[in-house]
Structures are given as C-alpha cells and as structure tokens.
PDB file of C-alpha atoms in Angstrom:
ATOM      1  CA  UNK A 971     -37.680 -43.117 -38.775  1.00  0.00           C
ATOM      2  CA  UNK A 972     -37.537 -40.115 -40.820  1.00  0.00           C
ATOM      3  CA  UNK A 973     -34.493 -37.683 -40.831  1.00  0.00           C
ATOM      4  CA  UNK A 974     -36.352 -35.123 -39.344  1.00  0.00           C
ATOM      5  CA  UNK A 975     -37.402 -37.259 -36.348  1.00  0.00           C
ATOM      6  CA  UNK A 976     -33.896 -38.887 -35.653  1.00  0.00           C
ATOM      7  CA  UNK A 977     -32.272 -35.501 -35.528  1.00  0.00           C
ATOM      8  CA  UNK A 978     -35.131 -34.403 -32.357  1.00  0.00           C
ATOM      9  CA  UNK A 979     -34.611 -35.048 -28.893  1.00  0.00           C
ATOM     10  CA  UNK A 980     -36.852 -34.399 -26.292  1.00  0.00           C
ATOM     11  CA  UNK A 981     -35.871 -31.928 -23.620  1.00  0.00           C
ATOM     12  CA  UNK A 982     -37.792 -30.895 -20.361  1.00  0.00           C
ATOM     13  CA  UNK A 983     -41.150 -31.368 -22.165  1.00  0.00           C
ATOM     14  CA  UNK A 984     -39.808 -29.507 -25.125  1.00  0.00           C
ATOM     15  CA  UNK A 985     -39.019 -31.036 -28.440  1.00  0.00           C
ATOM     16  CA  UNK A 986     -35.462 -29.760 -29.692  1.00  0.00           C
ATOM     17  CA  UNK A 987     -35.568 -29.635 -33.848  1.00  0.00           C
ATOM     18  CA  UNK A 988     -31.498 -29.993 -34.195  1.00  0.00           C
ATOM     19  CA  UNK A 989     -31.705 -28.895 -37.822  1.00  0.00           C
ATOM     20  CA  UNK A 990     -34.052 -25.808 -37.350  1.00  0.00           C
ATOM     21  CA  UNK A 991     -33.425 -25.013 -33.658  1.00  0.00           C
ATOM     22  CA  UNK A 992     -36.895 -24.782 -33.099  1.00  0.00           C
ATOM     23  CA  UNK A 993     -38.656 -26.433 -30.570  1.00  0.00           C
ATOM     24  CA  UNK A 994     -42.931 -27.225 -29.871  1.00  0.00           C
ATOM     25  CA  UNK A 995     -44.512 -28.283 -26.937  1.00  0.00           C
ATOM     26  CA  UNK A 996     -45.145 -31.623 -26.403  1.00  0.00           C
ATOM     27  CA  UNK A 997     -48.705 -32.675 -24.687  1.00  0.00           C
ATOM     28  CA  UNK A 998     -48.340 -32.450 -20.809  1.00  0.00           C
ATOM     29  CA  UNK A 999     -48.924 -36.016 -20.570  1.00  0.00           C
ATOM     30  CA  UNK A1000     -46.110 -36.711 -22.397  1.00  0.00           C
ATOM     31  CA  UNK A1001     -43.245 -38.293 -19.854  1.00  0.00           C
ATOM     32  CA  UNK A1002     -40.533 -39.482 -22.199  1.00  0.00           C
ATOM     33  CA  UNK A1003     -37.570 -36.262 -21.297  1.00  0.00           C
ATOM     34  CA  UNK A1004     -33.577 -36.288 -20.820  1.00  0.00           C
ATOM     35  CA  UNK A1005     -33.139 -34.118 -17.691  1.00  0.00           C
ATOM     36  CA  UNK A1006     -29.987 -32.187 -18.231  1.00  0.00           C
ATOM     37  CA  UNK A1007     -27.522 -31.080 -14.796  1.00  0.00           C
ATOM     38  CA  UNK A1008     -25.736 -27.959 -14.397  1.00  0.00           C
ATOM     39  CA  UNK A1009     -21.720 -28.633 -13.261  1.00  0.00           C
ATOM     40  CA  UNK A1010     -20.936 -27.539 -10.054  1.00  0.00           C
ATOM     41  CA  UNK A1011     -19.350 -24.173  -9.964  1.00  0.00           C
ATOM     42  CA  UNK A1012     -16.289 -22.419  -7.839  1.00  0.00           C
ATOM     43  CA  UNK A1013     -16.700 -19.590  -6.645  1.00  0.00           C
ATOM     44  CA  UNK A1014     -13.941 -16.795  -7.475  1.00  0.00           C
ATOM     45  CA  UNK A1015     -14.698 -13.198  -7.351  1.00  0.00           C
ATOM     46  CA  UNK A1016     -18.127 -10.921  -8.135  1.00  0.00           C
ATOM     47  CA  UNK A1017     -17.266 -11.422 -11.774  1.00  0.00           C
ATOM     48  CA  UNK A1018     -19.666 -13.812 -14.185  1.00  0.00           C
ATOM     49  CA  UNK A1019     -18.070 -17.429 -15.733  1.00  0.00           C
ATOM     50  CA  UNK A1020     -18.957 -19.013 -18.688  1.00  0.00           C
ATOM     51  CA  UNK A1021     -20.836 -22.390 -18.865  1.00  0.00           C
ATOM     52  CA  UNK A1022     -21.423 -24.732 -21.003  1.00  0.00           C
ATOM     53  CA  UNK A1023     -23.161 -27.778 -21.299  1.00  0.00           C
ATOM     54  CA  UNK A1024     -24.283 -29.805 -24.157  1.00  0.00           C
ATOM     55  CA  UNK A1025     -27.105 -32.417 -25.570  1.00  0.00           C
ATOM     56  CA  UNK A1026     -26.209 -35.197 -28.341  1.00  0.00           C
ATOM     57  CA  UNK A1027     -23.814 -33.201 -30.274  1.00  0.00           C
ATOM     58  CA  UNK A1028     -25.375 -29.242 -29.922  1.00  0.00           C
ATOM     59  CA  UNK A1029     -23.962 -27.109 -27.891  1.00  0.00           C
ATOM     60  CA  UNK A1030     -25.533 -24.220 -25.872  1.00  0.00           C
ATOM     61  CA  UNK A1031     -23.339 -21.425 -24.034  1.00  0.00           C
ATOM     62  CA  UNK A1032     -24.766 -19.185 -21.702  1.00  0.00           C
ATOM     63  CA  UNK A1033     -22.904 -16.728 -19.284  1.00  0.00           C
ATOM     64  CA  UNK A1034     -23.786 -17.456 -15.482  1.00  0.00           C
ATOM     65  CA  UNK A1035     -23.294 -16.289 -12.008  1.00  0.00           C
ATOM     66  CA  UNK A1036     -23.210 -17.966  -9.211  1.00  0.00           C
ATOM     67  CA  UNK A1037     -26.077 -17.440  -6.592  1.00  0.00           C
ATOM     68  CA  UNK A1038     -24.877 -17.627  -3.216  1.00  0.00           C
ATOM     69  CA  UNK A1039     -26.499 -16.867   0.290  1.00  0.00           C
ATOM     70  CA  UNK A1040     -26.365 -13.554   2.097  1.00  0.00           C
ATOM     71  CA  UNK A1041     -26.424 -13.587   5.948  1.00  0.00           C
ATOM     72  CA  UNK A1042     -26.224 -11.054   8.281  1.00  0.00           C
ATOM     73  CA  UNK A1043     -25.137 -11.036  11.819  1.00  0.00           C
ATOM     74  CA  UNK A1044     -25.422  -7.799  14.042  1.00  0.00           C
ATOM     75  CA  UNK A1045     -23.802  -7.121  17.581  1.00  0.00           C
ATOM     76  CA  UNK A1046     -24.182  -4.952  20.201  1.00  0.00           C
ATOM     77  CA  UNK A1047     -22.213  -3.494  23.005  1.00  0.00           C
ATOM     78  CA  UNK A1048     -22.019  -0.618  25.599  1.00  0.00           C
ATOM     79  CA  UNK A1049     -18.625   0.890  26.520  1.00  0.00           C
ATOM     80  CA  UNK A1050     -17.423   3.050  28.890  1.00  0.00           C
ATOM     81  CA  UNK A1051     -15.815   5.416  25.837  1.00  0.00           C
ATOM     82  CA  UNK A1052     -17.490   8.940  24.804  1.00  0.00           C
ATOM     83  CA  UNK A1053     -19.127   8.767  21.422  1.00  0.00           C
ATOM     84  CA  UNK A1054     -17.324  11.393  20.001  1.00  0.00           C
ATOM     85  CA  UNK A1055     -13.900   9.055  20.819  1.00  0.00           C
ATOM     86  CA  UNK A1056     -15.235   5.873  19.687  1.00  0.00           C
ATOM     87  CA  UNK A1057     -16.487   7.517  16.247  1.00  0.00           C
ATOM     88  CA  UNK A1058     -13.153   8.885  15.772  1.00  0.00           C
ATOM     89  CA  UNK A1059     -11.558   5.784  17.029  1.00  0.00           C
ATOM     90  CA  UNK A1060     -13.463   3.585  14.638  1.00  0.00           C
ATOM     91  CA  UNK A1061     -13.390   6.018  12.044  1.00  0.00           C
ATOM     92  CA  UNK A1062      -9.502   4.862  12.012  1.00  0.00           C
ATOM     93  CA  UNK A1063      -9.892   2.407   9.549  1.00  0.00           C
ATOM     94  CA  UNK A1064      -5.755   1.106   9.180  1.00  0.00           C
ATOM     95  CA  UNK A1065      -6.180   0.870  13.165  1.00  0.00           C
ATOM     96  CA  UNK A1066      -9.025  -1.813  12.522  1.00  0.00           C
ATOM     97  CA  UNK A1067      -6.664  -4.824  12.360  1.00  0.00           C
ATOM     98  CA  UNK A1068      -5.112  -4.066  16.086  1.00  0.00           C
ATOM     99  CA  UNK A1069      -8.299  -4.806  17.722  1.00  0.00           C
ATOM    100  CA  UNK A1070     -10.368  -7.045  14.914  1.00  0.00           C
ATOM    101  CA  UNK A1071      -9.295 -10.485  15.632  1.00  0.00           C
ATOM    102  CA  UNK A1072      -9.826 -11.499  11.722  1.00  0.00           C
ATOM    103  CA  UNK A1073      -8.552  -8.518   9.657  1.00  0.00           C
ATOM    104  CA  UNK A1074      -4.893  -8.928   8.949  1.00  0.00           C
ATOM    105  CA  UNK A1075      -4.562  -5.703   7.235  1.00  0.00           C
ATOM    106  CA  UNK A1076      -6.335  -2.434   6.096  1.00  0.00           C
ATOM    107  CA  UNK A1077      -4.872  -0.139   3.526  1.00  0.00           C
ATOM    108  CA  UNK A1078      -6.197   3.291   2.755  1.00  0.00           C
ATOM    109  CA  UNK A1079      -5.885   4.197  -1.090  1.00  0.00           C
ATOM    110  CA  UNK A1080      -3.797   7.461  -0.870  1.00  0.00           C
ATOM    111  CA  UNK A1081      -5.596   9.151  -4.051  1.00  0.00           C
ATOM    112  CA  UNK A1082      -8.650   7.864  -3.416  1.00  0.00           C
ATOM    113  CA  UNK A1083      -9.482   8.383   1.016  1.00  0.00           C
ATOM    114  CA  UNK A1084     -13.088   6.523   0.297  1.00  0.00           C
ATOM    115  CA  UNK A1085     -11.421   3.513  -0.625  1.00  0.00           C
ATOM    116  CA  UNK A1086      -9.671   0.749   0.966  1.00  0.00           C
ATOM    117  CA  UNK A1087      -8.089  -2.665   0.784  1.00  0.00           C
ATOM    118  CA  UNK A1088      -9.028  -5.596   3.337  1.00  0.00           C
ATOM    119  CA  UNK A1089      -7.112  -8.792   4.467  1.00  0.00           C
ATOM    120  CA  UNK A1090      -9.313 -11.254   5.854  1.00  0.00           C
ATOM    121  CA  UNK A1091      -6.895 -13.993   7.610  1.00  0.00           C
ATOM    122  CA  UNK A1092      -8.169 -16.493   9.924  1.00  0.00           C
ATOM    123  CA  UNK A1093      -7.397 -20.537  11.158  1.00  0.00           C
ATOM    124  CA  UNK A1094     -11.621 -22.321  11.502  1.00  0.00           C
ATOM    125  CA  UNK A1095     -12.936 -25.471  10.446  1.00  0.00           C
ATOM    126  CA  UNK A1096     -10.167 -27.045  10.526  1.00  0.00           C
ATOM    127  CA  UNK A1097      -8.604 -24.732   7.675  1.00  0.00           C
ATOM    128  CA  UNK A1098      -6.563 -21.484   6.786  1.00  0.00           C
ATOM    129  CA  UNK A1099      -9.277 -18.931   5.198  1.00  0.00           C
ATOM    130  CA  UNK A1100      -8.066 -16.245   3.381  1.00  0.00           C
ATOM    131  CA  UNK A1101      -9.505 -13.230   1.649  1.00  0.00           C
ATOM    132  CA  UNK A1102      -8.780 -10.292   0.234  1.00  0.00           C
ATOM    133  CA  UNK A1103     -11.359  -7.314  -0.728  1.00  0.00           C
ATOM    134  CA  UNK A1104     -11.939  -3.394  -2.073  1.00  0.00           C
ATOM    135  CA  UNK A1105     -14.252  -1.491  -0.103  1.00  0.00           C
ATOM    136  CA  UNK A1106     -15.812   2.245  -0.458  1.00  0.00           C
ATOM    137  CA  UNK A1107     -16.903   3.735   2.830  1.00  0.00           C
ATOM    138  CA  UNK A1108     -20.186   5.729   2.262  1.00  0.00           C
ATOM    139  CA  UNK A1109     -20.708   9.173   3.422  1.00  0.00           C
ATOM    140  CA  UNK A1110     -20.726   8.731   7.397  1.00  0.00           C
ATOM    141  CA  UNK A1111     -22.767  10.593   9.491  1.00  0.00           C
ATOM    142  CA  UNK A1112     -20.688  12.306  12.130  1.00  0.00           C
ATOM    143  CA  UNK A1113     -21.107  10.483  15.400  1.00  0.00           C
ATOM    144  CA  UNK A1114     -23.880   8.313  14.428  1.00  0.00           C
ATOM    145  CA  UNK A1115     -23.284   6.279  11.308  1.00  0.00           C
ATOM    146  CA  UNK A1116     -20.209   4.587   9.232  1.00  0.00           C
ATOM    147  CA  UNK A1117     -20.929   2.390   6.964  1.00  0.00           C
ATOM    148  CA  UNK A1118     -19.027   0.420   3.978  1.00  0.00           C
ATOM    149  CA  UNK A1119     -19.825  -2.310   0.415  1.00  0.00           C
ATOM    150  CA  UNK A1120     -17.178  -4.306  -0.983  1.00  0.00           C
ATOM    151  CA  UNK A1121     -16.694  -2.881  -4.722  1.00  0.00           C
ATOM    152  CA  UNK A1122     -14.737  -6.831  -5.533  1.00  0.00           C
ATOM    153  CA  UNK A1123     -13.392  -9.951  -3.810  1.00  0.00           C
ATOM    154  CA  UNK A1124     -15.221 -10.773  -0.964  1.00  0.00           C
ATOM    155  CA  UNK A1125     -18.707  -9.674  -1.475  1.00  0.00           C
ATOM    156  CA  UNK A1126     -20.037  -7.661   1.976  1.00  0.00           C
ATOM    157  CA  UNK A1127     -21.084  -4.815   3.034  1.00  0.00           C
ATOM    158  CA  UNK A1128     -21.971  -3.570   7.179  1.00  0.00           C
ATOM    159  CA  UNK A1129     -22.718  -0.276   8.913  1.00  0.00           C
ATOM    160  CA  UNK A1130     -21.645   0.797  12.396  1.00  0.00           C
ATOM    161  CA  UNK A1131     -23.795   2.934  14.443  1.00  0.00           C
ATOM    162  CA  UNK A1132     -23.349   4.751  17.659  1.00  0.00           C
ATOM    163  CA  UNK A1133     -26.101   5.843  19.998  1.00  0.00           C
ATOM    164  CA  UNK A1134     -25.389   7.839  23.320  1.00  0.00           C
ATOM    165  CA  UNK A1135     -25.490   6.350  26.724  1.00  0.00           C
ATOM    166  CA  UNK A1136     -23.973   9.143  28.460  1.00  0.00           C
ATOM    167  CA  UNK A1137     -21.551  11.804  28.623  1.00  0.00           C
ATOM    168  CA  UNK A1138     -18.758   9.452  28.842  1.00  0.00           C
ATOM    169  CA  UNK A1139     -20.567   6.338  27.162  1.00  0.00           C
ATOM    170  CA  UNK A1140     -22.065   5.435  24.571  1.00  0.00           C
ATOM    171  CA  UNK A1141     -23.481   1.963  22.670  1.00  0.00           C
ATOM    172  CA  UNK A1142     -22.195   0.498  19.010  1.00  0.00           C
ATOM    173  CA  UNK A1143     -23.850  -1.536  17.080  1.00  0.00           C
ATOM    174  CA  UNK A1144     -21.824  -2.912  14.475  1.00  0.00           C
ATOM    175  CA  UNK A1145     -23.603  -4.890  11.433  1.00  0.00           C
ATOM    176  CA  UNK A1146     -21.990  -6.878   8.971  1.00  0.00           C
ATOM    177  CA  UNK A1147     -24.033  -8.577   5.735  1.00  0.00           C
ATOM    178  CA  UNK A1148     -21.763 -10.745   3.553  1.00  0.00           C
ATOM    179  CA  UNK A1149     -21.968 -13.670   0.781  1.00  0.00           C
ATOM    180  CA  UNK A1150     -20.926 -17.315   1.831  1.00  0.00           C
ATOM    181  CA  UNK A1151     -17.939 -18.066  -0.213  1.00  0.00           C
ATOM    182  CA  UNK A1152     -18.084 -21.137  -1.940  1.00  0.00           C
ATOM    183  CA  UNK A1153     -14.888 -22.325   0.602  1.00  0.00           C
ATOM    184  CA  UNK A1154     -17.589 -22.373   3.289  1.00  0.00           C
ATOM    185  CA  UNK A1155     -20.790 -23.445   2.002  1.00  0.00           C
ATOM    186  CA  UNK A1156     -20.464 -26.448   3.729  1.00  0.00           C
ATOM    187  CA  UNK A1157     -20.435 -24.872   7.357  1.00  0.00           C
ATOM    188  CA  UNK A1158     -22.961 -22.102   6.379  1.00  0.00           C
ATOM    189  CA  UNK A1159     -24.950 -22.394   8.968  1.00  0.00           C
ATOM    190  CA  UNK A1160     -22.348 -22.048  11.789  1.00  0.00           C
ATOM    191  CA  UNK A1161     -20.782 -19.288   9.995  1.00  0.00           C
ATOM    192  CA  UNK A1162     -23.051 -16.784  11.846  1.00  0.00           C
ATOM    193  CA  UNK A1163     -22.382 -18.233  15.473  1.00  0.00           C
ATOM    194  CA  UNK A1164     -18.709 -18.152  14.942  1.00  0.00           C
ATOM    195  CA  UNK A1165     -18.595 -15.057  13.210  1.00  0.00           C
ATOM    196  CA  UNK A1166     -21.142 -13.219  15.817  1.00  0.00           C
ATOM    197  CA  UNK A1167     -18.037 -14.687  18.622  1.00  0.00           C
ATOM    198  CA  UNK A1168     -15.427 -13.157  16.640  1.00  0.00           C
ATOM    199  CA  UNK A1169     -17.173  -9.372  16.524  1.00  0.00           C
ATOM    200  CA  UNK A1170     -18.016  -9.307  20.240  1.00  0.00           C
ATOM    201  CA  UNK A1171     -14.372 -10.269  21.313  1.00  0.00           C
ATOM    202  CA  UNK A1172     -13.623  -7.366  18.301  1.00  0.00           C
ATOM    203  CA  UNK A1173     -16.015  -4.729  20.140  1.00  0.00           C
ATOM    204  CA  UNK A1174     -14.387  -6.109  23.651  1.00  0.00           C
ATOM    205  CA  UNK A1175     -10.526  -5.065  22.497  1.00  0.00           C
ATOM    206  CA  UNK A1176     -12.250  -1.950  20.442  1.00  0.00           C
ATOM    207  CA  UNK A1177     -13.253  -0.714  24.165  1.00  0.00           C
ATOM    208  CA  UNK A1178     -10.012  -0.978  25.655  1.00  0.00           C
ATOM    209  CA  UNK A1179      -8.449   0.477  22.409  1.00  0.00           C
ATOM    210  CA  UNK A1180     -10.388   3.549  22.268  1.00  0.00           C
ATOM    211  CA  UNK A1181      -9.913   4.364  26.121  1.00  0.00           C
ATOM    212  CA  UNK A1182      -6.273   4.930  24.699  1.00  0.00           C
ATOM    213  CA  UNK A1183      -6.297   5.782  21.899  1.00  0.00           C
ATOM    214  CA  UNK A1184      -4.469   9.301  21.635  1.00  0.00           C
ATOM    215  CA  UNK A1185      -6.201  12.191  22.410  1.00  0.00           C
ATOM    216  CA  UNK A1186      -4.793  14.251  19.277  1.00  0.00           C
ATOM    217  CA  UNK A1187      -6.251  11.841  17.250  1.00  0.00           C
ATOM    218  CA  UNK A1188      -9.794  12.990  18.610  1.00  0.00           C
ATOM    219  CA  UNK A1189      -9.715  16.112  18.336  1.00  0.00           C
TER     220      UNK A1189
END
C-alpha cells in the first residue's frame, strides 16, 4: 500500500487525505465508512462550549451549542380583581415570589429598573431544581400587556396579558416559553403538565393577593 493510501481514511462517504487535508467523494455505492459520535453534552448557561473529537491521530475542533427544546405552556384565569389593580399588582415584580409557588426570589437592578434577577427553587422528580436567571422586561403596555426574555441562565421568556371582564374583573392570561434544561430532559414531556399545575395554583394566590394588595400601591 502506498504512503499516500495508508495515511486516508474513509469518513461518511468522504475520503480524508491526512497529509493534504483534502478530501473526494467516493462513488455512492461505496459502503466501507467509520461513523464518528458526538459526546454527550451538559448543559450550563446560553454560552457556546468547545468540542472536540478526533479520527486516527487528526484532530478537528469546532465550537458548538447545544440544541435544546422550547415548550410553551399558557394559562388562563378570571378574577374577581379590577384590571387596573391586577396590572399594577403584577406589575410588582419583587412581590412575584409571595404568590408564585416556584420563584424563591426577584431582585430589581437599582440602576437599571428594566432588569431583574430570578430564583427558580423547587422539590419534583424526585429532586431539588435550582435556577438562577437575568431578565429585561419589555416595554409593557399599560393595562394590557407585560412581558419579559431571559438575557442568561435559564433561557425563557413569557408575556402576561389582561383583558376586561368587568368593572371590577377582569381575565389574565399568563404565557411562559422556556428551554428544557439538560437536568430535565429526561421528564420533558411532563414538564408542561406539572408546570401548567404550578401557574394556575400561582394565578389562584395572585387573586387573593391582589384583592389586598394596598391601595397606595395602585394608584
């Protein structure tokens, strides 16, 4: 065998010169290949890992993020709270974590009102899950609309609207998109179920909250 042909491999269809880095196509009816696998990955913030993986002795490096699933789960519910107080009242965004069975903690950035941190805390699946995240509330509109994206940790992003039922009533529809984190890939598909449980009891104790929640505050 010449020197030349011991130093090519065949990849994927593709043969892989290792002392010119050139490859050529082999005939489709060729079925001699190594298939190559890509390591499983960890998920651990918005930002891009390296990866590497090699073939007899050359090396390739490519940078590469993570794909993950979006879902989205939306709820609705009517309460006996004007819209103007429940805008207000939701509007409150440190006051999120007394009626939000999940979120630990909410802090407003003091030089920058638009922004805010998250603490997600929560016991399922037989585990603690944690997160943390920075989000930018986008321009409301007043009475109708507040709505949010994560700038980085946990990827989401969600939009509360409020439609009129009556002078002293009104109905809030509360939306929330986010990004399975690796942690919970395996129960994916009964995140949306549990998660969907966990913002109706929310929008329950939001009703009773706003019916006191101080008057000055509404004004």
């Amino acid at each position: 065998m010449s020197t030349a042909a011991a130093s090519a491999v065949v990849v994927n269809h593709k043969i892989v010169n290792l002392n010119r880095r050139k490859s050529t196509l082999l005939p489709s009816s060729s079925s001699s290949f190594i298939s190559t696998k890509y390591p499983s990955y960890r998920y651990d913030g918005p930002h891009k890992r390296q990866s590497h993986y090699y073939l007899t002795g050359f090396k390739f490096r490519r940078l590469f993020s993570p794909v993950m699933e979006w879902q989205d789960c939306t709820v609705k519910m009517e309460m006996d709270v004007p819209i103007s107080v429940a805008y207000k009242c939701y509007s409150d965004r440190e006051a999120i974590p007394q009626w939000m069975p999940f979120i630990s903690s909410v802090k407003i950035l003091e030089d920058k009102p638009d922004l805010s941190r998250w603490s997600l805390k929560y016991k399922a699946f037989g585990r603690d899950i944690e997160f943390s995240w920075l989000a930018r509330n986008m321009q409301p509109i007043p009475n109708q609309k507040i709505h949010w994206r994560s700038l980085e940790g946990l990827p989401n992003r969600g939009a509360v609207r409020f439609f009129p039922k009556g002078a002293s009533s009104c109905m809030i529809e509360l939306t929330v998109s986010y990004e399975v984190p690796q942690l919970l890939v395996p129960v994916a598909s009964a995140l949306n179920p549990f998660l969907e449980s966990l913002l109706i009891r929310g929008l329950e104790l939001f009703a009773k909250f706003a019916k006191s929640y101080p008057a000055e505050s509404t004004t």
